[in-house]
Structure formats: structure tokens, C-alpha cells
JSON list of C-alpha atoms in Angstrom, two decimals:
[
{"chain": "A", "resi": 1, "resn": "UNK", "atom": "CA", "xyz": [122.18, 97.23, 114.63]},
{"chain": "A", "resi": 2, "resn": "UNK", "atom": "CA", "xyz": [119.53, 99.60, 115.89]},
{"chain": "A", "resi": 3, "resn": "UNK", "atom": "CA", "xyz": [116.02, 98.22, 115.78]},
{"chain": "A", "resi": 4, "resn": "UNK", "atom": "CA", "xyz": [113.25, 100.76, 115.25]},
{"chain": "A", "resi": 5, "resn": "UNK", "atom": "CA", "xyz": [109.79, 100.34, 116.76]},
{"chain": "A", "resi": 6, "resn": "UNK", "atom": "CA", "xyz": [108.26, 100.84, 113.33]},
{"chain": "A", "resi": 7, "resn": "UNK", "atom": "CA", "xyz": [108.66, 98.34, 110.52]},
{"chain": "A", "resi": 8, "resn": "UNK", "atom": "CA", "xyz": [107.80, 101.16, 108.10]},
{"chain": "A", "resi": 9, "resn": "UNK", "atom": "CA", "xyz": [110.88, 103.17, 109.07]},
{"chain": "A", "resi": 10, "resn": "UNK", "atom": "CA", "xyz": [113.35, 100.29, 108.63]},
{"chain": "A", "resi": 11, "resn": "UNK", "atom": "CA", "xyz": [114.25, 101.47, 105.12]},
{"chain": "A", "resi": 12, "resn": "UNK", "atom": "CA", "xyz": [114.92, 105.00, 106.36]},
{"chain": "A", "resi": 13, "resn": "UNK", "atom": "CA", "xyz": [117.38, 104.05, 109.13]},
{"chain": "A", "resi": 14, "resn": "UNK", "atom": "CA", "xyz": [120.33, 102.85, 107.01]},
{"chain": "A", "resi": 15, "resn": "UNK", "atom": "CA", "xyz": [119.81, 105.66, 104.49]},
{"chain": "A", "resi": 16, "resn": "UNK", "atom": "CA", "xyz": [119.77, 108.25, 107.28]},
{"chain": "A", "resi": 17, "resn": "UNK", "atom": "CA", "xyz": [122.98, 106.86, 108.75]},
{"chain": "A", "resi": 18, "resn": "UNK", "atom": "CA", "xyz": [124.66, 106.73, 105.35]},
{"chain": "A", "resi": 19, "resn": "UNK", "atom": "CA", "xyz": [123.62, 110.32, 104.67]},
{"chain": "A", "resi": 20, "resn": "UNK", "atom": "CA", "xyz": [125.32, 111.31, 107.90]},
{"chain": "A", "resi": 21, "resn": "UNK", "atom": "CA", "xyz": [128.54, 109.76, 106.62]},
{"chain": "A", "resi": 22, "resn": "UNK", "atom": "CA", "xyz": [128.11, 111.24, 103.13]},
{"chain": "A", "resi": 23, "resn": "UNK", "atom": "CA", "xyz": [127.46, 114.73, 104.48]},
{"chain": "A", "resi": 24, "resn": "UNK", "atom": "CA", "xyz": [130.65, 114.70, 106.50]},
{"chain": "A", "resi": 25, "resn": "UNK", "atom": "CA", "xyz": [132.66, 113.14, 103.67]},
{"chain": "A", "resi": 26, "resn": "UNK", "atom": "CA", "xyz": [131.43, 115.54, 101.00]},
{"chain": "A", "resi": 27, "resn": "UNK", "atom": "CA", "xyz": [132.40, 118.54, 103.14]},
{"chain": "A", "resi": 28, "resn": "UNK", "atom": "CA", "xyz": [135.77, 117.10, 104.14]},
{"chain": "A", "resi": 29, "resn": "UNK", "atom": "CA", "xyz": [138.61, 119.45, 103.28]},
{"chain": "A", "resi": 30, "resn": "UNK", "atom": "CA", "xyz": [136.48, 122.24, 101.78]},
{"chain": "A", "resi": 31, "resn": "UNK", "atom": "CA", "xyz": [137.88, 125.61, 102.80]},
{"chain": "A", "resi": 32, "resn": "UNK", "atom": "CA", "xyz": [135.58, 128.26, 104.25]},
{"chain": "A", "resi": 33, "resn": "UNK", "atom": "CA", "xyz": [136.56, 130.53, 101.37]},
{"chain": "A", "resi": 34, "resn": "UNK", "atom": "CA", "xyz": [135.69, 127.98, 98.69]},
{"chain": "A", "resi": 35, "resn": "UNK", "atom": "CA", "xyz": [132.47, 127.07, 100.50]},
{"chain": "A", "resi": 36, "resn": "UNK", "atom": "CA", "xyz": [131.14, 130.53, 99.64]},
{"chain": "A", "resi": 37, "resn": "UNK", "atom": "CA", "xyz": [132.02, 130.43, 95.94]},
{"chain": "A", "resi": 38, "resn": "UNK", "atom": "CA", "xyz": [129.32, 130.31, 93.28]},
{"chain": "A", "resi": 39, "resn": "UNK", "atom": "CA", "xyz": [129.79, 129.27, 89.68]},
{"chain": "A", "resi": 40, "resn": "UNK", "atom": "CA", "xyz": [129.16, 132.15, 87.28]},
{"chain": "A", "resi": 41, "resn": "UNK", "atom": "CA", "xyz": [126.72, 133.61, 89.81]},
{"chain": "A", "resi": 42, "resn": "UNK", "atom": "CA", "xyz": [124.27, 130.83, 88.90]},
{"chain": "A", "resi": 43, "resn": "UNK", "atom": "CA", "xyz": [124.73, 128.19, 91.59]},
{"chain": "A", "resi": 44, "resn": "UNK", "atom": "CA", "xyz": [124.13, 128.08, 95.29]},
{"chain": "A", "resi": 45, "resn": "UNK", "atom": "CA", "xyz": [127.32, 127.95, 97.29]},
{"chain": "A", "resi": 46, "resn": "UNK", "atom": "CA", "xyz": [128.33, 124.96, 99.39]},
{"chain": "A", "resi": 47, "resn": "UNK", "atom": "CA", "xyz": [127.45, 126.73, 102.64]},
{"chain": "A", "resi": 48, "resn": "UNK", "atom": "CA", "xyz": [123.89, 127.22, 101.39]},
{"chain": "A", "resi": 49, "resn": "UNK", "atom": "CA", "xyz": [123.67, 123.56, 100.31]},
{"chain": "A", "resi": 50, "resn": "UNK", "atom": "CA", "xyz": [125.03, 122.33, 103.63]},
{"chain": "A", "resi": 51, "resn": "UNK", "atom": "CA", "xyz": [122.70, 124.67, 105.53]},
{"chain": "A", "resi": 52, "resn": "UNK", "atom": "CA", "xyz": [119.69, 123.43, 103.58]},
{"chain": "A", "resi": 53, "resn": "UNK", "atom": "CA", "xyz": [120.74, 119.81, 104.26]},
{"chain": "A", "resi": 54, "resn": "UNK", "atom": "CA", "xyz": [120.95, 120.60, 107.96]},
{"chain": "A", "resi": 55, "resn": "UNK", "atom": "CA", "xyz": [117.59, 122.39, 107.84]},
{"chain": "A", "resi": 56, "resn": "UNK", "atom": "CA", "xyz": [116.04, 119.16, 106.52]},
{"chain": "A", "resi": 57, "resn": "UNK", "atom": "CA", "xyz": [117.31, 117.36, 109.62]},
{"chain": "A", "resi": 58, "resn": "UNK", "atom": "CA", "xyz": [115.75, 119.98, 111.87]},
{"chain": "A", "resi": 59, "resn": "UNK", "atom": "CA", "xyz": [112.47, 119.79, 109.94]},
{"chain": "A", "resi": 60, "resn": "UNK", "atom": "CA", "xyz": [112.36, 116.01, 110.19]},
{"chain": "A", "resi": 61, "resn": "UNK", "atom": "CA", "xyz": [113.06, 116.27, 113.91]},
{"chain": "A", "resi": 62, "resn": "UNK", "atom": "CA", "xyz": [110.23, 118.76, 114.31]},
{"chain": "A", "resi": 63, "resn": "UNK", "atom": "CA", "xyz": [107.80, 116.47, 112.48]},
{"chain": "A", "resi": 64, "resn": "UNK", "atom": "CA", "xyz": [108.85, 113.64, 114.80]},
{"chain": "A", "resi": 65, "resn": "UNK", "atom": "CA", "xyz": [108.29, 115.77, 117.91]},
{"chain": "A", "resi": 66, "resn": "UNK", "atom": "CA", "xyz": [111.62, 117.42, 118.68]},
{"chain": "A", "resi": 67, "resn": "UNK", "atom": "CA", "xyz": [111.53, 120.99, 119.93]},
{"chain": "A", "resi": 68, "resn": "UNK", "atom": "CA", "xyz": [115.02, 121.90, 118.67]},
{"chain": "A", "resi": 69, "resn": "UNK", "atom": "CA", "xyz": [114.98, 124.79, 116.22]},
{"chain": "A", "resi": 70, "resn": "UNK", "atom": "CA", "xyz": [117.44, 125.42, 113.43]},
{"chain": "A", "resi": 71, "resn": "UNK", "atom": "CA", "xyz": [119.33, 128.57, 114.45]},
{"chain": "A", "resi": 72, "resn": "UNK", "atom": "CA", "xyz": [119.60, 129.40, 110.74]},
{"chain": "A", "resi": 73, "resn": "UNK", "atom": "CA", "xyz": [116.03, 128.58, 109.78]},
{"chain": "A", "resi": 74, "resn": "UNK", "atom": "CA", "xyz": [115.52, 132.07, 108.32]},
{"chain": "A", "resi": 75, "resn": "UNK", "atom": "CA", "xyz": [118.29, 131.40, 105.81]},
{"chain": "A", "resi": 76, "resn": "UNK", "atom": "CA", "xyz": [117.37, 127.89, 104.68]},
{"chain": "A", "resi": 77, "resn": "UNK", "atom": "CA", "xyz": [113.73, 126.99, 105.43]},
{"chain": "A", "resi": 78, "resn": "UNK", "atom": "CA", "xyz": [111.98, 125.39, 102.45]},
{"chain": "A", "resi": 79, "resn": "UNK", "atom": "CA", "xyz": [115.00, 125.98, 100.24]},
{"chain": "A", "resi": 80, "resn": "UNK", "atom": "CA", "xyz": [114.84, 129.77, 100.61]},
{"chain": "A", "resi": 81, "resn": "UNK", "atom": "CA", "xyz": [116.78, 131.35, 97.77]},
{"chain": "A", "resi": 82, "resn": "UNK", "atom": "CA", "xyz": [120.40, 132.22, 98.39]},
{"chain": "A", "resi": 83, "resn": "UNK", "atom": "CA", "xyz": [120.84, 135.92, 99.09]},
{"chain": "A", "resi": 84, "resn": "UNK", "atom": "CA", "xyz": [124.42, 137.15, 98.87]},
{"chain": "A", "resi": 85, "resn": "UNK", "atom": "CA", "xyz": [123.62, 140.08, 101.15]},
{"chain": "A", "resi": 86, "resn": "UNK", "atom": "CA", "xyz": [123.14, 137.67, 104.09]},
{"chain": "A", "resi": 87, "resn": "UNK", "atom": "CA", "xyz": [125.89, 136.58, 106.43]},
{"chain": "A", "resi": 88, "resn": "UNK", "atom": "CA", "xyz": [125.79, 132.80, 106.23]},
{"chain": "A", "resi": 89, "resn": "UNK", "atom": "CA", "xyz": [127.24, 130.60, 108.97]},
{"chain": "A", "resi": 90, "resn": "UNK", "atom": "CA", "xyz": [130.59, 128.90, 108.51]},
{"chain": "A", "resi": 91, "resn": "UNK", "atom": "CA", "xyz": [130.87, 125.23, 107.62]},
{"chain": "A", "resi": 92, "resn": "UNK", "atom": "CA", "xyz": [132.30, 124.68, 111.11]},
{"chain": "A", "resi": 93, "resn": "UNK", "atom": "CA", "xyz": [129.16, 126.17, 112.68]},
{"chain": "A", "resi": 94, "resn": "UNK", "atom": "CA", "xyz": [126.91, 124.07, 110.46]},
{"chain": "A", "resi": 95, "resn": "UNK", "atom": "CA", "xyz": [128.84, 120.91, 111.25]},
{"chain": "A", "resi": 96, "resn": "UNK", "atom": "CA", "xyz": [128.59, 121.60, 114.99]},
{"chain": "A", "resi": 97, "resn": "UNK", "atom": "CA", "xyz": [124.81, 121.95, 114.66]},
{"chain": "A", "resi": 98, "resn": "UNK", "atom": "CA", "xyz": [124.71, 118.85, 112.46]},
{"chain": "A", "resi": 99, "resn": "UNK", "atom": "CA", "xyz": [126.35, 116.79, 115.20]},
{"chain": "A", "resi": 100, "resn": "UNK", "atom": "CA", "xyz": [123.90, 118.24, 117.73]},
{"chain": "A", "resi": 101, "resn": "UNK", "atom": "CA", "xyz": [120.63, 117.59, 115.90]},
{"chain": "A", "resi": 102, "resn": "UNK", "atom": "CA", "xyz": [121.41, 114.42, 113.94]},
{"chain": "A", "resi": 103, "resn": "UNK", "atom": "CA", "xyz": [121.64, 111.97, 116.87]},
{"chain": "A", "resi": 104, "resn": "UNK", "atom": "CA", "xyz": [118.41, 113.39, 118.31]},
{"chain": "A", "resi": 105, "resn": "UNK", "atom": "CA", "xyz": [116.56, 112.90, 115.03]},
{"chain": "A", "resi": 106, "resn": "UNK", "atom": "CA", "xyz": [118.02, 109.41, 114.73]},
{"chain": "A", "resi": 107, "resn": "UNK", "atom": "CA", "xyz": [116.72, 108.52, 118.19]},
{"chain": "A", "resi": 108, "resn": "UNK", "atom": "CA", "xyz": [113.26, 109.80, 117.21]},
{"chain": "A", "resi": 109, "resn": "UNK", "atom": "CA", "xyz": [113.38, 107.64, 114.07]},
{"chain": "A", "resi": 110, "resn": "UNK", "atom": "CA", "xyz": [114.03, 104.62, 116.28]},
{"chain": "A", "resi": 111, "resn": "UNK", "atom": "CA", "xyz": [111.17, 105.52, 118.64]},
{"chain": "A", "resi": 112, "resn": "UNK", "atom": "CA", "xyz": [108.45, 106.55, 116.18]},
{"chain": "A", "resi": 113, "resn": "UNK", "atom": "CA", "xyz": [105.50, 104.17, 115.76]},
{"chain": "A", "resi": 114, "resn": "UNK", "atom": "CA", "xyz": [103.67, 103.09, 112.62]},
{"chain": "A", "resi": 115, "resn": "UNK", "atom": "CA", "xyz": [100.63, 104.99, 113.84]},
{"chain": "A", "resi": 116, "resn": "UNK", "atom": "CA", "xyz": [102.60, 108.21, 114.19]},
{"chain": "A", "resi": 117, "resn": "UNK", "atom": "CA", "xyz": [104.14, 107.76, 110.75]},
{"chain": "A", "resi": 118, "resn": "UNK", "atom": "CA", "xyz": [100.68, 107.36, 109.23]},
{"chain": "A", "resi": 119, "resn": "UNK", "atom": "CA", "xyz": [99.57, 110.73, 110.65]},
{"chain": "A", "resi": 120, "resn": "UNK", "atom": "CA", "xyz": [98.81, 113.37, 108.07]},
{"chain": "A", "resi": 121, "resn": "UNK", "atom": "CA", "xyz": [101.46, 116.05, 107.76]},
{"chain": "A", "resi": 122, "resn": "UNK", "atom": "CA", "xyz": [100.30, 118.53, 105.17]},
{"chain": "A", "resi": 123, "resn": "UNK", "atom": "CA", "xyz": [102.98, 120.43, 103.37]},
{"chain": "A", "resi": 124, "resn": "UNK", "atom": "CA", "xyz": [100.80, 121.69, 100.55]},
{"chain": "A", "resi": 125, "resn": "UNK", "atom": "CA", "xyz": [102.50, 119.95, 97.66]},
{"chain": "A", "resi": 126, "resn": "UNK", "atom": "CA", "xyz": [99.22, 119.21, 95.94]},
{"chain": "A", "resi": 127, "resn": "UNK", "atom": "CA", "xyz": [100.65, 116.15, 94.18]},
{"chain": "A", "resi": 128, "resn": "UNK", "atom": "CA", "xyz": [97.83, 113.63, 93.76]},
{"chain": "A", "resi": 129, "resn": "UNK", "atom": "CA", "xyz": [100.02, 110.52, 94.12]},
{"chain": "A", "resi": 130, "resn": "UNK", "atom": "CA", "xyz": [101.75, 111.66, 97.34]},
{"chain": "A", "resi": 131, "resn": "UNK", "atom": "CA", "xyz": [99.85, 111.16, 100.55]},
{"chain": "A", "resi": 132, "resn": "UNK", "atom": "CA", "xyz": [101.20, 113.80, 102.89]},
{"chain": "A", "resi": 133, "resn": "UNK", "atom": "CA", "xyz": [102.08, 111.74, 105.94]},
{"chain": "A", "resi": 134, "resn": "UNK", "atom": "CA", "xyz": [104.97, 111.88, 108.37]},
{"chain": "A", "resi": 135, "resn": "UNK", "atom": "CA", "xyz": [106.44, 108.77, 106.76]},
{"chain": "A", "resi": 136, "resn": "UNK", "atom": "CA", "xyz": [106.37, 110.28, 103.28]},
{"chain": "A", "resi": 137, "resn": "UNK", "atom": "CA", "xyz": [107.84, 113.51, 104.64]},
{"chain": "A", "resi": 138, "resn": "UNK", "atom": "CA", "xyz": [110.74, 111.49, 106.10]},
{"chain": "A", "resi": 139, "resn": "UNK", "atom": "CA", "xyz": [111.30, 109.93, 102.69]},
{"chain": "A", "resi": 140, "resn": "UNK", "atom": "CA", "xyz": [111.23, 113.32, 100.99]},
{"chain": "A", "resi": 141, "resn": "UNK", "atom": "CA", "xyz": [113.76, 114.66, 103.49]},
{"chain": "A", "resi": 142, "resn": "UNK", "atom": "CA", "xyz": [116.13, 111.84, 102.59]},
{"chain": "A", "resi": 143, "resn": "UNK", "atom": "CA", "xyz": [115.59, 112.53, 98.91]},
{"chain": "A", "resi": 144, "resn": "UNK", "atom": "CA", "xyz": [116.51, 116.16, 99.44]},
{"chain": "A", "resi": 145, "resn": "UNK", "atom": "CA", "xyz": [119.61, 115.15, 101.39]},
{"chain": "A", "resi": 146, "resn": "UNK", "atom": "CA", "xyz": [120.68, 112.90, 98.47]},
{"chain": "A", "resi": 147, "resn": "UNK", "atom": "CA", "xyz": [120.20, 115.76, 96.05]},
{"chain": "A", "resi": 148, "resn": "UNK", "atom": "CA", "xyz": [122.18, 118.21, 98.17]},
{"chain": "A", "resi": 149, "resn": "UNK", "atom": "CA", "xyz": [125.09, 115.79, 98.70]},
{"chain": "A", "resi": 150, "resn": "UNK", "atom": "CA", "xyz": [125.21, 115.30, 94.94]},
{"chain": "A", "resi": 151, "resn": "UNK", "atom": "CA", "xyz": [125.26, 119.04, 94.37]},
{"chain": "A", "resi": 152, "resn": "UNK", "atom": "CA", "xyz": [128.05, 119.52, 96.90]},
{"chain": "A", "resi": 153, "resn": "UNK", "atom": "CA", "xyz": [129.94, 116.62, 95.30]},
{"chain": "A", "resi": 154, "resn": "UNK", "atom": "CA", "xyz": [129.71, 118.34, 91.93]},
{"chain": "A", "resi": 155, "resn": "UNK", "atom": "CA", "xyz": [130.89, 121.61, 93.45]},
{"chain": "A", "resi": 156, "resn": "UNK", "atom": "CA", "xyz": [133.88, 119.76, 94.97]},
{"chain": "A", "resi": 157, "resn": "UNK", "atom": "CA", "xyz": [135.00, 118.72, 91.51]},
{"chain": "A", "resi": 158, "resn": "UNK", "atom": "CA", "xyz": [134.33, 122.14, 89.93]},
{"chain": "A", "resi": 159, "resn": "UNK", "atom": "CA", "xyz": [136.44, 123.76, 92.68]},
{"chain": "A", "resi": 160, "resn": "UNK", "atom": "CA", "xyz": [139.28, 121.25, 92.04]},
{"chain": "A", "resi": 161, "resn": "UNK", "atom": "CA", "xyz": [138.82, 119.13, 95.15]},
{"chain": "A", "resi": 162, "resn": "UNK", "atom": "CA", "xyz": [139.09, 115.35, 94.87]},
{"chain": "A", "resi": 163, "resn": "UNK", "atom": "CA", "xyz": [135.85, 113.44, 94.59]},
{"chain": "A", "resi": 164, "resn": "UNK", "atom": "CA", "xyz": [134.03, 112.52, 97.78]},
{"chain": "A", "resi": 165, "resn": "UNK", "atom": "CA", "xyz": [135.26, 109.44, 99.59]},
{"chain": "A", "resi": 166, "resn": "UNK", "atom": "CA", "xyz": [132.86, 106.83, 100.85]},
{"chain": "A", "resi": 167, "resn": "UNK", "atom": "CA", "xyz": [134.69, 106.16, 104.10]},
{"chain": "A", "resi": 168, "resn": "UNK", "atom": "CA", "xyz": [132.56, 105.16, 107.06]},
{"chain": "A", "resi": 169, "resn": "UNK", "atom": "CA", "xyz": [133.36, 106.25, 110.60]},
{"chain": "A", "resi": 170, "resn": "UNK", "atom": "CA", "xyz": [131.89, 103.43, 112.67]},
{"chain": "A", "resi": 171, "resn": "UNK", "atom": "CA", "xyz": [132.09, 105.61, 115.78]},
{"chain": "A", "resi": 172, "resn": "UNK", "atom": "CA", "xyz": [129.26, 107.78, 114.43]},
{"chain": "A", "resi": 173, "resn": "UNK", "atom": "CA", "xyz": [126.10, 105.96, 115.46]},
{"chain": "A", "resi": 174, "resn": "UNK", "atom": "CA", "xyz": [123.59, 108.23, 113.77]}
]
């Protein structure tokens, strides 16, 4: 079991690792063709959802001090609306980037201190009951990841794929 420096981040660590597993499981077996399908022109496609999930990992890494930049930031930053005129990356490209950034972010989560997590990180939400700190941003990133995995899971079923499995690959340590 990985032990983080911060007691405050202890709740985030298992969720982050489980989201890694869920992300890979929910995308398992989805064809590149199906990953670009939308439902009645109303939904985002799976590539957009996966790209936005990955963008959250890059954003969390940036907040924790990583210099890595999402190569597809222009397509996904802050949930930028899907634009069918854009050429989106393939699921394979996104998964490659996912495996690159995720262990780095995980390491930063283990290294971050309580003091760093308490630092203000303004994102301009303007919600009176949310103190905009690095810790709360980390929590919001995980919430967004949950949401996106759920959306992809729903798209799996709509596109006639079996439901997501909850298998865990113990070789993935992030």
C-alpha cells in the first residue's frame, strides 16, 4: 500500500487508483468507429468523454506541479464543447497518454503535503460553500472522472457492448 505524505489525500489515493482501473475497463473492447458515434446528435462521443477524463488527469498534475501538458488540451480543456469538425485523437492515442500521465500524477499525490493542498487554487466557480484549494480541486477532478466513466458506461450499453467489468489489474500501480 502506498503511503502519502498528506493525511488529507488518503481518501483520494484509492479512488484515483480505482478510477484508473475503471477508465481502462469502460473503454475495453470499444471500436474506434463506435467511439465516435453520438446518439441522435445530442450526446458527446466516447472519444470526447475519454479525452475529457484524460484532460482532468493533466489538470490535476499541473495543479500538483507537473509540467506535462495535454497534447489535446485545445479539444478538451474545461469540458470544451464537442465540435464534429475537429479531428479527435483515437482511443489508442488517448490510452497511451493516459498511461504516460497517470503514474506521474499518482506520484505527485503521494508526495504532496497538507500545506500544499491547503493552498488556494482559484478556478472561478463562485460557489460559496466550496473553498477553492488544491485539495478541493483534486476532489472535483475525481468527481468529474466518476461522471465521465458513468457516461461512457451508458454509451457502452446503448451501443450494444456488455456492461463494464470491475476487474482489477494488480500490475497497474497507479
